[in-house]
XYZ file of C-alpha atoms in Angstrom:
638
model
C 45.406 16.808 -59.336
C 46.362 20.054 -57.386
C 44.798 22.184 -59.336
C 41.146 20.477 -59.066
C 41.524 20.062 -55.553
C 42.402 23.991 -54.996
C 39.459 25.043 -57.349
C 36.655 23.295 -55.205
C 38.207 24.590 -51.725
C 37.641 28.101 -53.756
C 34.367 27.463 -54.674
C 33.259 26.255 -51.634
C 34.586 29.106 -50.078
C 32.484 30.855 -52.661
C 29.150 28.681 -52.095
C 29.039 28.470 -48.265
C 28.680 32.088 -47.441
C 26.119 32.728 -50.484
C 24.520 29.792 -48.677
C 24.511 31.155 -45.258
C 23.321 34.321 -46.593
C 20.093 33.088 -48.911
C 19.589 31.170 -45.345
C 20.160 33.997 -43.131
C 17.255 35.350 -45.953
C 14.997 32.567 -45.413
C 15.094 32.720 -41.711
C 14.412 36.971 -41.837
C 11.508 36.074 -44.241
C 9.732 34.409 -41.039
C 7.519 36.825 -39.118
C 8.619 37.617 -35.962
C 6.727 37.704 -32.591
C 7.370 40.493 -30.291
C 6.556 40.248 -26.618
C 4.725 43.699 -25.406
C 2.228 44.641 -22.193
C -0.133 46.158 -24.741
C -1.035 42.804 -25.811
C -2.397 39.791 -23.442
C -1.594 37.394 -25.819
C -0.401 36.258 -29.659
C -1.127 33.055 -31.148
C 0.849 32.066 -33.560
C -0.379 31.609 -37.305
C 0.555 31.997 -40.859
C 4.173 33.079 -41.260
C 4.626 33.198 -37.672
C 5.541 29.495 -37.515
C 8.156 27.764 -39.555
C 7.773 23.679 -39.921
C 9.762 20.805 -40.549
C 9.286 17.148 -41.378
C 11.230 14.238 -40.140
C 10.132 11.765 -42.020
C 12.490 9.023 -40.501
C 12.405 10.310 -36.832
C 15.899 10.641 -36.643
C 16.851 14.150 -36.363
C 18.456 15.181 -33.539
C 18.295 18.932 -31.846
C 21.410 19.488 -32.700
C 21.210 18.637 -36.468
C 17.862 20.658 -36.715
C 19.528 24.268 -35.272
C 22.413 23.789 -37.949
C 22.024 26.477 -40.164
C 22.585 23.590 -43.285
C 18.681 22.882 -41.965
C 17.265 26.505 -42.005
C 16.809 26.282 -46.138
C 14.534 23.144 -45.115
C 12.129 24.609 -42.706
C 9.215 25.683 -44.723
C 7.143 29.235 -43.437
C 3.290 28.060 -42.287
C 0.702 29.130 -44.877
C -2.314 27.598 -43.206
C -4.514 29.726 -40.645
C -3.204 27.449 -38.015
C -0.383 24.840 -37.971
C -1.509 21.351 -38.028
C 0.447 17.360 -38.305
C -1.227 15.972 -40.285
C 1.137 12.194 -40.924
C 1.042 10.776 -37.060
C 3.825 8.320 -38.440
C 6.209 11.864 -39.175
C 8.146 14.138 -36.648
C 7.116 17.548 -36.535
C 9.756 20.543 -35.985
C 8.337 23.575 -35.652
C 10.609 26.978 -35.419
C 9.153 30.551 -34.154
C 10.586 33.775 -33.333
C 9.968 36.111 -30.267
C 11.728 39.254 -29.535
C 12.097 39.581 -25.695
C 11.618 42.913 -24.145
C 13.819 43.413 -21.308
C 11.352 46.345 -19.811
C 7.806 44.384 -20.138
C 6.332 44.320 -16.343
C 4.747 41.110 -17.108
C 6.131 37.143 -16.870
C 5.199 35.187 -20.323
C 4.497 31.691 -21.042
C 4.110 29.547 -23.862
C 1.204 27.655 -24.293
C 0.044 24.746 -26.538
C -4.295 24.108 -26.780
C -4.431 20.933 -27.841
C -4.410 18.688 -25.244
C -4.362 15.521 -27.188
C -0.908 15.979 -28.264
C 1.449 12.818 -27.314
C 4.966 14.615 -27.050
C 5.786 17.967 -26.988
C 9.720 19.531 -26.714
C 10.884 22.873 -26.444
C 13.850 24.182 -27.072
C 14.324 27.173 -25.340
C 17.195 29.713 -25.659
C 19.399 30.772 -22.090
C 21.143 34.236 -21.733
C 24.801 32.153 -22.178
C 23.144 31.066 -26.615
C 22.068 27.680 -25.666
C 19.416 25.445 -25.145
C 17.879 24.050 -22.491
C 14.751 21.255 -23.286
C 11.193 21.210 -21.757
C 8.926 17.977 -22.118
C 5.098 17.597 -22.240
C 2.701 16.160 -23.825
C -0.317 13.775 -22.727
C 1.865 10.888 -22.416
C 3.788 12.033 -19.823
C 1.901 11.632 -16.135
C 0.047 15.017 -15.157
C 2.119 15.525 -12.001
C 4.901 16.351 -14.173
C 3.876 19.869 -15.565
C 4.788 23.029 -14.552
C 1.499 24.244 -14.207
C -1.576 22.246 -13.107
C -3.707 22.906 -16.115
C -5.008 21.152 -19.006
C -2.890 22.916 -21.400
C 0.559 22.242 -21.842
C 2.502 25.376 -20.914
C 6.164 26.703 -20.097
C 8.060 29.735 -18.860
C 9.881 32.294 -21.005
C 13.058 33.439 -19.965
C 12.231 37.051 -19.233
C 16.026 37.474 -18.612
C 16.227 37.597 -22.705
C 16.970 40.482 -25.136
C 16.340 41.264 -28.587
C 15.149 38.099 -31.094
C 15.187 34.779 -30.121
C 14.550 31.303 -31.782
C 12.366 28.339 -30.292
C 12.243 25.043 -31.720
C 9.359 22.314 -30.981
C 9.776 18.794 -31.952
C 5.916 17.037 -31.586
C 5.126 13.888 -32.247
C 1.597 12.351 -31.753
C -0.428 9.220 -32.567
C -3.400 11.727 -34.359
C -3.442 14.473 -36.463
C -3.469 17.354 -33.820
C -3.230 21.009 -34.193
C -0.279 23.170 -32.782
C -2.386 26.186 -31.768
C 0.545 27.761 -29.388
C 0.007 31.102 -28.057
C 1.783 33.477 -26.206
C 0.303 34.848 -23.067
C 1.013 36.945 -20.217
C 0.726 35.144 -16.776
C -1.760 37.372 -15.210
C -3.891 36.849 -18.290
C -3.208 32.961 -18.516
C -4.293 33.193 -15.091
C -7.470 35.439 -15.370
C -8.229 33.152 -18.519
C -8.082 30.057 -16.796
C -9.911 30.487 -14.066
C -13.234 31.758 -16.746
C -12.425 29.021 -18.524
C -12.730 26.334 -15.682
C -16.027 28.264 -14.387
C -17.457 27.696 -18.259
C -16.347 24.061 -17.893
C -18.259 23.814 -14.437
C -21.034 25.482 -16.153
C -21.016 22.887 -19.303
C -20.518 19.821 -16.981
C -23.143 21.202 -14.618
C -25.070 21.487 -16.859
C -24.823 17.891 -18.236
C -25.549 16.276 -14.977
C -28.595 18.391 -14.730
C -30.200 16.869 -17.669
C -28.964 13.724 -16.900
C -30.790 13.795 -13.110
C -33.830 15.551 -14.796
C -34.060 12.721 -17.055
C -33.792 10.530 -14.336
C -36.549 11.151 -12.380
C -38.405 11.653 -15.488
C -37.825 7.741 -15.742
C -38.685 6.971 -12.386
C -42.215 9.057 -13.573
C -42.394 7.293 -16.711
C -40.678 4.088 -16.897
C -39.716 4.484 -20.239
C -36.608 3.191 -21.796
C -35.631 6.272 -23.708
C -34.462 8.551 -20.769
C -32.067 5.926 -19.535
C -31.061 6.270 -23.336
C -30.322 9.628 -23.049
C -29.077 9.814 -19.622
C -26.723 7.431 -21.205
C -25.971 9.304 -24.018
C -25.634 12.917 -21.478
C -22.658 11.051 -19.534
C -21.205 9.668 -22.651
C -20.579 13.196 -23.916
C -19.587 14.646 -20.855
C -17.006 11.893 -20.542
C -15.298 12.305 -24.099
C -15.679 16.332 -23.645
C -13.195 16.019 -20.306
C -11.040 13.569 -22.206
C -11.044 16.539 -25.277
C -10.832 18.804 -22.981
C -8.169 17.309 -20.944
C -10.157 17.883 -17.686
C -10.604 14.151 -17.254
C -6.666 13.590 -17.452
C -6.070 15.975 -14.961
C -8.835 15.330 -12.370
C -9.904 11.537 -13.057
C -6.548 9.216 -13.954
C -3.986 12.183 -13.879
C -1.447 8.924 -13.778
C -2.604 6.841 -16.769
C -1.133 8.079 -19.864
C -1.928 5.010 -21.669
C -5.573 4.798 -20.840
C -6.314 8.805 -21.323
C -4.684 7.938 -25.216
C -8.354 5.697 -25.331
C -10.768 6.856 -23.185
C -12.390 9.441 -25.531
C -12.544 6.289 -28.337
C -14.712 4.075 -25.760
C -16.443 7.280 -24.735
C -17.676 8.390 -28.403
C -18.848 4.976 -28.775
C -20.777 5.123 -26.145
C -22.421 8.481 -27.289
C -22.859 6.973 -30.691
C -24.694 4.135 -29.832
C -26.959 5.617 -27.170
C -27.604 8.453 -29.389
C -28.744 5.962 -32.105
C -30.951 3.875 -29.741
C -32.414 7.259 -27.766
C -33.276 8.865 -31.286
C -34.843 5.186 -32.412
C -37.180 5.137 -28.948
C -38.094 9.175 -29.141
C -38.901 9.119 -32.936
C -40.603 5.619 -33.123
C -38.684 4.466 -36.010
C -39.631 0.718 -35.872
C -43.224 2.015 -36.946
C -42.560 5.810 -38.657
C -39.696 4.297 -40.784
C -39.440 0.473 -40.883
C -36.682 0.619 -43.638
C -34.181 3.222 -41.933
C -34.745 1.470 -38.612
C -33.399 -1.543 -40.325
C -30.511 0.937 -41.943
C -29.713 2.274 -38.554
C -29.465 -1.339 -37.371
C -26.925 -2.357 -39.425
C -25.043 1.169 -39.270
C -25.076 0.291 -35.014
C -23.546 -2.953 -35.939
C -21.013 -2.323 -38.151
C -19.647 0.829 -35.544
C -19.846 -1.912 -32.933
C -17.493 -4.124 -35.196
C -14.876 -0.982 -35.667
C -14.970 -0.529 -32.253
C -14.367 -4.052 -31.730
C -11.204 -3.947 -34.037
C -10.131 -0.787 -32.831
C -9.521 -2.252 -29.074
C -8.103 -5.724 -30.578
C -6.298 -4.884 -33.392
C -4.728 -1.326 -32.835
C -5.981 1.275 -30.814
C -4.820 4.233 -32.940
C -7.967 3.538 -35.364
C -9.399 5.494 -32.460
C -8.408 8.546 -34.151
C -10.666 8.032 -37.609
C -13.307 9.881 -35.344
C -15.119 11.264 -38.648
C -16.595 8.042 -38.886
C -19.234 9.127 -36.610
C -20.358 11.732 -39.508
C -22.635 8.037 -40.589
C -24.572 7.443 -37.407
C -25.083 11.480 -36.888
C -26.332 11.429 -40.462
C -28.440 9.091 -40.943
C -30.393 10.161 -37.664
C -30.354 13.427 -38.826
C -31.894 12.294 -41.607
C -34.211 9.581 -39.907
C -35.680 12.818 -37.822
C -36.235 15.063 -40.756
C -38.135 12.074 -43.154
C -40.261 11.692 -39.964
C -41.224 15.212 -39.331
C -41.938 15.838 -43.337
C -44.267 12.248 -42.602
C -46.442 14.058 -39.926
C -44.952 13.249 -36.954
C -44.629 16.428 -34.724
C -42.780 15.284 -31.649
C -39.381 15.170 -34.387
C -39.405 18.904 -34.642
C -37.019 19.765 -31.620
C -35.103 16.645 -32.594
C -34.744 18.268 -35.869
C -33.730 21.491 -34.520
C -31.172 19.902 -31.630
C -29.463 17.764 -33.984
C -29.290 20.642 -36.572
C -26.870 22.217 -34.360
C -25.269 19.440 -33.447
C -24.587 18.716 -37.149
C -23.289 22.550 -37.755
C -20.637 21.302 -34.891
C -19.235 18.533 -35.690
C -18.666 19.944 -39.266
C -17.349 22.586 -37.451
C -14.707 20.603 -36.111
C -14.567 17.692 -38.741
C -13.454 20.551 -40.726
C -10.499 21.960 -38.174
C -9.347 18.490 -37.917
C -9.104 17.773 -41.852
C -7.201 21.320 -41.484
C -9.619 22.557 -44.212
C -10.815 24.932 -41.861
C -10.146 28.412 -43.582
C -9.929 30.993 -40.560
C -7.701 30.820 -37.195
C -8.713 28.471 -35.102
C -10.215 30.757 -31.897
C -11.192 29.406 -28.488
C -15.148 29.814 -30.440
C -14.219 27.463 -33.468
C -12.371 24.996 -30.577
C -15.419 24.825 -28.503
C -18.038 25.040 -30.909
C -18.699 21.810 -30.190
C -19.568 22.148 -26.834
C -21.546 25.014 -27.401
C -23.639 22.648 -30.250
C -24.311 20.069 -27.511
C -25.818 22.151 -25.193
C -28.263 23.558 -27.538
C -28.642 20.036 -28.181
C -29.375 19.412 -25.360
C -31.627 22.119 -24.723
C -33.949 20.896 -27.709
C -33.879 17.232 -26.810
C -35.570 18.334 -23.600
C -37.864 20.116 -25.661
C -38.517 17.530 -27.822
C -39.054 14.757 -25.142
C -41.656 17.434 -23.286
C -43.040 17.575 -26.447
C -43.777 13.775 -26.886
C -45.089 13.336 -23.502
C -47.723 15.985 -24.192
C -48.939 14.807 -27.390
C -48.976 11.320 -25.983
C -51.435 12.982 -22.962
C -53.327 14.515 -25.517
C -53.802 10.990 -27.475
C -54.510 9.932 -24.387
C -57.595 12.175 -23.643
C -58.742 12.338 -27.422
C -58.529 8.661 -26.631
C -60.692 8.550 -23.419
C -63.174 11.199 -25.149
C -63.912 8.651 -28.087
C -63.972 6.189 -25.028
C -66.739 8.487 -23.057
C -68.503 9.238 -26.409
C -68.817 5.803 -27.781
C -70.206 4.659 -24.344
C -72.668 7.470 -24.766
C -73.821 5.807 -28.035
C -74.125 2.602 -26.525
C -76.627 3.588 -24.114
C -78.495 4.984 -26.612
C -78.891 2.172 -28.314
C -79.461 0.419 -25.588
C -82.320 2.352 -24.727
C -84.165 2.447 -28.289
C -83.953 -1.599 -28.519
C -85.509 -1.535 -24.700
C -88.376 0.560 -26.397
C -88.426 -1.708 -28.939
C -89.026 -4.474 -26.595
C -91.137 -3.212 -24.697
C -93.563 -2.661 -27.477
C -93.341 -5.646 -28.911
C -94.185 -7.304 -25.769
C -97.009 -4.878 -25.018
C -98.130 -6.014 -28.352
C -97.926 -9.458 -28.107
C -100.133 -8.900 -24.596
C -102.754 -7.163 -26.383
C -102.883 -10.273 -29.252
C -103.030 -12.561 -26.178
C -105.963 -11.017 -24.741
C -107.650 -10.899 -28.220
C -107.130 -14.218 -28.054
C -108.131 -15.428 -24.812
C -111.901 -13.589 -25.638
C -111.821 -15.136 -28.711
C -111.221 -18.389 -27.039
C -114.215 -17.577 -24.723
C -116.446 -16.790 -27.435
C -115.578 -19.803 -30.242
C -115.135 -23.570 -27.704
C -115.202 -24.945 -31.167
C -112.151 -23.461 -32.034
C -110.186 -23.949 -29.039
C -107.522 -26.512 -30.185
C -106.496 -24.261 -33.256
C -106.472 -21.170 -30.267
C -104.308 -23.662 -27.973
C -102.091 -24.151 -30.904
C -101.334 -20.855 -31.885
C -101.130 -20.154 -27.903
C -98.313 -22.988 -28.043
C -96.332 -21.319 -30.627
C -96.987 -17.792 -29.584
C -95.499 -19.108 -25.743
C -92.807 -20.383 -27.597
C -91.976 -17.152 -29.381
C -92.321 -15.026 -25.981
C -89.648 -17.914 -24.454
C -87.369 -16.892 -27.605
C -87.828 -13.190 -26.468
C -87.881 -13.382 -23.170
C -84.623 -15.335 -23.572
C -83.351 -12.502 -25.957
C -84.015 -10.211 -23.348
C -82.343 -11.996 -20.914
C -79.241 -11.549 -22.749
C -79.910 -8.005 -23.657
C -80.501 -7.622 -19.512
C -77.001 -9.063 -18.829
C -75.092 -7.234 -21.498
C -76.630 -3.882 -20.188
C -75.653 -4.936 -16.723
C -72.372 -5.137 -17.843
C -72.388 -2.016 -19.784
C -73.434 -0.383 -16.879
C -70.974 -1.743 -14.831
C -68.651 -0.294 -17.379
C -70.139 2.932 -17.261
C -69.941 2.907 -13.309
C -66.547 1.806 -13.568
C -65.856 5.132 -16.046
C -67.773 7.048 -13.655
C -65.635 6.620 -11.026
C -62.418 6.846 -12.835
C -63.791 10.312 -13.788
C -64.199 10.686 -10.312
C -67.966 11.702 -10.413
C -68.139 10.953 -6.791
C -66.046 13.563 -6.417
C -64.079 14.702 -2.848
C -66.350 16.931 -1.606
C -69.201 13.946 -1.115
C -66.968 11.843 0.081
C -65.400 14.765 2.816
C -69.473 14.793 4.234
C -68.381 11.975 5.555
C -64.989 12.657 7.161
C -65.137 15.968 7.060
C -62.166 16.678 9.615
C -59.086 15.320 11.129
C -61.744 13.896 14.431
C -63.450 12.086 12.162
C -61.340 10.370 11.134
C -59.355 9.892 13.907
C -62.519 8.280 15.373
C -62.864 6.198 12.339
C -60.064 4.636 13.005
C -59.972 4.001 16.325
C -63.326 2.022 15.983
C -61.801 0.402 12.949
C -58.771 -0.783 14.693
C -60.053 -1.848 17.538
C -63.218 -3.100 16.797
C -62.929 -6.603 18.628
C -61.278 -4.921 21.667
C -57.659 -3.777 22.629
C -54.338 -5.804 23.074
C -51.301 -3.812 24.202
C -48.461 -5.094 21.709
C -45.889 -4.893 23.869
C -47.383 -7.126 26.813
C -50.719 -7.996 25.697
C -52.840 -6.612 28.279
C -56.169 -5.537 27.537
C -56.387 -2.657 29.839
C -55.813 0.400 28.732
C -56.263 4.216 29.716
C -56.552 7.473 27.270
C -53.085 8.554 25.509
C -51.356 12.073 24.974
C -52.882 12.059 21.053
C -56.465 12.184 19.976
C -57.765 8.269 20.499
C -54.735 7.089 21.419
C -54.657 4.507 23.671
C -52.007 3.783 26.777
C -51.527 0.527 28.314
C -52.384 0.229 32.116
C -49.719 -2.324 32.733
C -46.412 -1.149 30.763
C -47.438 1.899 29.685
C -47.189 1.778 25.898
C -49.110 4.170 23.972
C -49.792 3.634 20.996
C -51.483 5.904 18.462
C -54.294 5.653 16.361
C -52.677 5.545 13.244
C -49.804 3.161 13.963
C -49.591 0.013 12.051
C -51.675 1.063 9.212
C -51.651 2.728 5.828
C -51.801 6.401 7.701
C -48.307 5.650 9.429
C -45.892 8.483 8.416
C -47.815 9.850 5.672
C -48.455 13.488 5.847
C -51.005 13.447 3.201
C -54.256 14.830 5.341
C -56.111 11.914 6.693
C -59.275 12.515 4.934
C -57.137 12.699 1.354
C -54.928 9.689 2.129
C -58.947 8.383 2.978
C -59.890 9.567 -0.444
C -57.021 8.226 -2.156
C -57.424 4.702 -0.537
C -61.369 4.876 -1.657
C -60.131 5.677 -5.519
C -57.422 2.771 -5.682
C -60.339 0.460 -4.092
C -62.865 1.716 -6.430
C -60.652 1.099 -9.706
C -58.806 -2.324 -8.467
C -55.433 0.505 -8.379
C -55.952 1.307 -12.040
C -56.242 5.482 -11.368
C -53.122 7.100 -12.304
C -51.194 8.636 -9.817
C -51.128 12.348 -12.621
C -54.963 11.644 -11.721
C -54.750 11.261 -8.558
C -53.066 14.161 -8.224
C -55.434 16.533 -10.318
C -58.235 15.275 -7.825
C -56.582 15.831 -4.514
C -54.415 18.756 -5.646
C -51.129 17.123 -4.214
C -48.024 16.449 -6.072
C -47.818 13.561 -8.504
C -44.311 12.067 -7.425
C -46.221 11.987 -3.605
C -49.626 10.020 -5.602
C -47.558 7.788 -7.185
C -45.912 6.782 -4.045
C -48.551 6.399 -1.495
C -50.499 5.186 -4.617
C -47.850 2.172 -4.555
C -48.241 1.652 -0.917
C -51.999 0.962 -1.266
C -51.817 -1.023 -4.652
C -49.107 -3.234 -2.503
C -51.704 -3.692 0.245
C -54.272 -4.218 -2.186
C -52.587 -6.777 -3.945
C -51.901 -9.210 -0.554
C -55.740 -8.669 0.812
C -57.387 -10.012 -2.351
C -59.102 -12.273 -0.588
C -59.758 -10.258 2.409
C -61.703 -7.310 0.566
C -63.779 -9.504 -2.137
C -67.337 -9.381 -1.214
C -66.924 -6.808 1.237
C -69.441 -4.335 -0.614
C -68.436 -0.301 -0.641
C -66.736 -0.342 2.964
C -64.212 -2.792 1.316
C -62.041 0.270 1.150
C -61.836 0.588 4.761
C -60.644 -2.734 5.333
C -56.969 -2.056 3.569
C -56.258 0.593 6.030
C -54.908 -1.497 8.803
C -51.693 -3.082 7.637
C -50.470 -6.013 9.255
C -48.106 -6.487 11.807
């Protein structure tokens, strides 16, 4: 047994220095990093990085650096390094060679910011390690630098090559984009990158205030749908971003691990329902508004299941690849159908389709180039042109609804026109018809004169001609009302289209006296009261018509405690304007309203509002009060 035992000491002797050596090959067969001022930065890609699975999660530091592990580590082929099992620990292995006589400090730095756990291994000046932890589970306070990706100090003590070992470990398939970067350029690179960010967020919370007041214009459903949808994309871009873990809940690891799920729900749904209100697809496409229905329900399930049941289904984010499809889709069919307001819908989402392929592909590590700070925000870049079109495309809806509107209101104007035509050719009609029967009459009545022996057949035919001029006359009767009405139509139209237009109305308040006057007489018509102490004597004020009490000496103005009280609309406008909304019964438009008195709509629509209010609790008051009825609204009450 000797013999045996002595023959496998000799051949491991043999074996474990041919071992060493084909591993001392393997690890020179890894490209190796070298640190110079020339260059700002390196990121690390194809045979730069060496990788490792754990499949068990057992491996300890220790056991990885043994050189018995080197033959296991496996040089990176892909254009960047990516997990792609988030039940398997990831060891990753590069090489830098330190230059003693570079001016510059050098970090390492890791892009993805989703990553759970992050360790580095880094080498000391004495050949061992000393460990550095990120990673988006730990709290944000805890990094060495304040910024959204997770970085680390070199030691620039070092010399010649050294070896750094990462162990990562995340919930997701993530991508380990680490590059090496100078701190002057790390600095001069963050700071662009955080003005871009202000930019894109800026941006976001412009469209999303533009869209509100649009709403407040509008009242229509579909711009709280997108303002919805705005802030839903903002929010999952800072959790992507990592912007929302470090300014929003920098000290809840757990929740920033499912705030961008709930947030690209969010964006999915509103998305759906803003694209459903802009396109009309309850009456353009009746089918694929039931499709898109049932493809909101069934993401509302999953998103259900994935708070309930486990959270990590979060990460299956190509899912939303169905809802961006299918409205895609729903825009184009649409458009092809004739509807023209889908074109900028068309062209927005097109981008936003190119995007999230874009980065569908980098996360399914299919992606066939480096991943570049382009390719990693190309999504961001996709949602403001996005953006950008949407706008577009909701400007263009509003103005072919206007011009709907007016083709409308022509074939309103036109058909009205026709009506009074024929109108007018049935009066003719009429009136002949009478003027004929008159004539028979009087053919008659000398007829009568002439033949006494036929006057009862005469009476008779008298009878029954009476009775057929009741008949008309009763005919024309109606016809008389139903004009009347027309023309109180037409009236009513010609008022809405403002025929009695400002200038006839200004003859009569021509200036700022005038009207000043006006409503001094108005107001105190049945004599003065001082509101303060009631006394009825008064003397002259400091303004025009004012009037100031004798006794306590309250002055009070002429336009207090009525409709012209802090408006700065001029008085024989606001006049104007009160005349129009009296005229209609408050059915002008406040976009009319301000083509007519060339003042802006948003100030219309309010003072517009006022009036309609008053209008609305004087019903009573201003029926039957004939064309001053206007006048009476002015004074408010008390």
């Amino acid at each position: 047994m000797q013999l045996p035992i002595n023959m496998v000491k000799l051949l491991l002797r043999f074996l474990i220095p041919l071992w060493a050596c084909l591993a001392c090959t393997k690890v020179c067969a890894q490209v190796t990093v070298a640190i110079a001022d020339s260059a700002k930065q390196q990121i690390f890609r194809y045979g730069q990085v060496s990788y490792l699975m754990d499949v068990h999660n057992n491996l300890t530091f220790n056991q990885v650096k043994n050189p018995f592990f080197d033959v296991k580590f496996k040089t990176n082929r892909d254009a960047t390094p990516a997990t792609t099992d988030p039940n398997v620990t990831y060891w990753y292995r590069i090489r830098i060679m330190h230059n003693p006589q570079s001016r510059n400090n050098w970090i390492l730095e890791f892009f993805d910011q989703t990553i759970d756990s992050i360790a580095v291994y880094s080498p000391d000046k004495q050949g061992s390690y000393s460990a550095t932890f990120l990673g988006s589970s730990r709290p944000f306070a805890a990094r060495m630098y304040h910024h959204k990706n997770f970085s680390l100090n070199l030691n620039s003590g070092l010399t010649g090559v050294q070896v750094y070992y990462i162990r990562i470990k995340s919930h997701q398939p993530v991508n380990v984009i680490m590059v090496l970067r100078s701190v002057n350029w790390f600095i001069s690179y963050a700071l662009d990158e955080y003005f871009f960010f202000g930019i894109f967020y800026g941006m976001i919370l412009v469209f999303g205030l533009y869209n509100l007041m649009m709403f407040i214009a509008m009242r229509q459903k579909q711009y709280l749908y997108y303002i919805a949808y705005n802030l839903s994309i903002g929010l999952y871009e800072m959790c992507v971003d990592g912007i929302a873990y470090q300014y929003i809940w920098p000290g809840a690891p757990s929740w920033n691990h499912q705030a961008y799920g709930i947030a690209l729900f969010s964006a999915s749904i509103f998305s759906v329902l803003f694209a459903q209100s802009l396109l009309n697809v309850k009456v353009n496409a009746p089918r694929l508004n039931k499709l898109i229905l049932w493809v909101m329900t069934l993401r509302s399930l999953f998103f259900v299941l994935c708070l309930t049941v486990n959270e990590n289904w979060f990460r299956y984010k190509i899912i939303e690849i169905i809802p961006l499809s299918l409205i895609y889709f729903t825009g184009c069919y649409v458009l092809i159908k004739g509807y023209n307001a889908a074109r900028f819908f068309v062209i927005g989402y097109s981008f936003l389709f190119a995007g999230f392929i874009i980065k569908t592909l980098i996360a399914l590590n299919v992606w066939w180039l480096p991943v570049t700070a382009a390719a990693y925000y190309s999504l961001s870049f996709c949602f403001i042109m996005e953006m950008i079109f949407i706008s577009f495309a909701i400007g263009d809806k509003v103005r072919i609804l206007k011009q709907k509107e007016e083709e409308a209101q022509l074939l309103v104007i036109k058909q009205l026109k026709l009506n009074d035509e024929l109108k007018d050719t049935l009066n003719k009609s009429l009136e002949d018809q009478v003027q004929e029967r008159t004539r028979e009459l009087s053919e008659k009545s000398v007829l009568i004169a002439q033949q006494n022996d036929e006057l009862k057949l005469v009476n008779q035919l008298l009878k029954q001609q009476a009775e057929e001029i009741s008949r008309m006359n009763v005919l024309l009767e109606n016809d008389n009302s139903a004009l009347h009405q027309d023309i109180e139509k037409v009236t009513h139209s010609r008022i809405m289209s403002t025929e009695v237009d400002f200038e006839e109305f200004s003859k009569i308040y021509p200036d700022r006296e005038t009207c000043f006057k006006f409503l001094s007489d108005l107001k105190w018509e049945k004599g003065y009261a001082c509101r303060k102490c009631s006394n009825t004597h008064y003397g002259n004020g400091h303004l025009p018509y004012s009037r100031r009490c004798s006794k306590c000496g309250y002055e009070e103005s002429v336009i207090a405690y009525t409709l012209l009280q802090n408006t700065r609309i001029p008085l024989n406008k606001a006049f104007y304007m009160i005349f129009l909304m009296y005229s209609t019964n408050g059915k002008i438009s406040s976009h009319k309203l301000s083509e007519i008195l060339s003042i802006r709509q948003s100030t219309c629509w309010a003072y517009s509002s006022r009036i309609k209010k008053v209008m609305n609790s004087r019903k009573k008051e201003a029926k039957n009060t004939g064309d001053k009825g206007w006048s009476k609204l002015v004074l408010e009450t008390d």
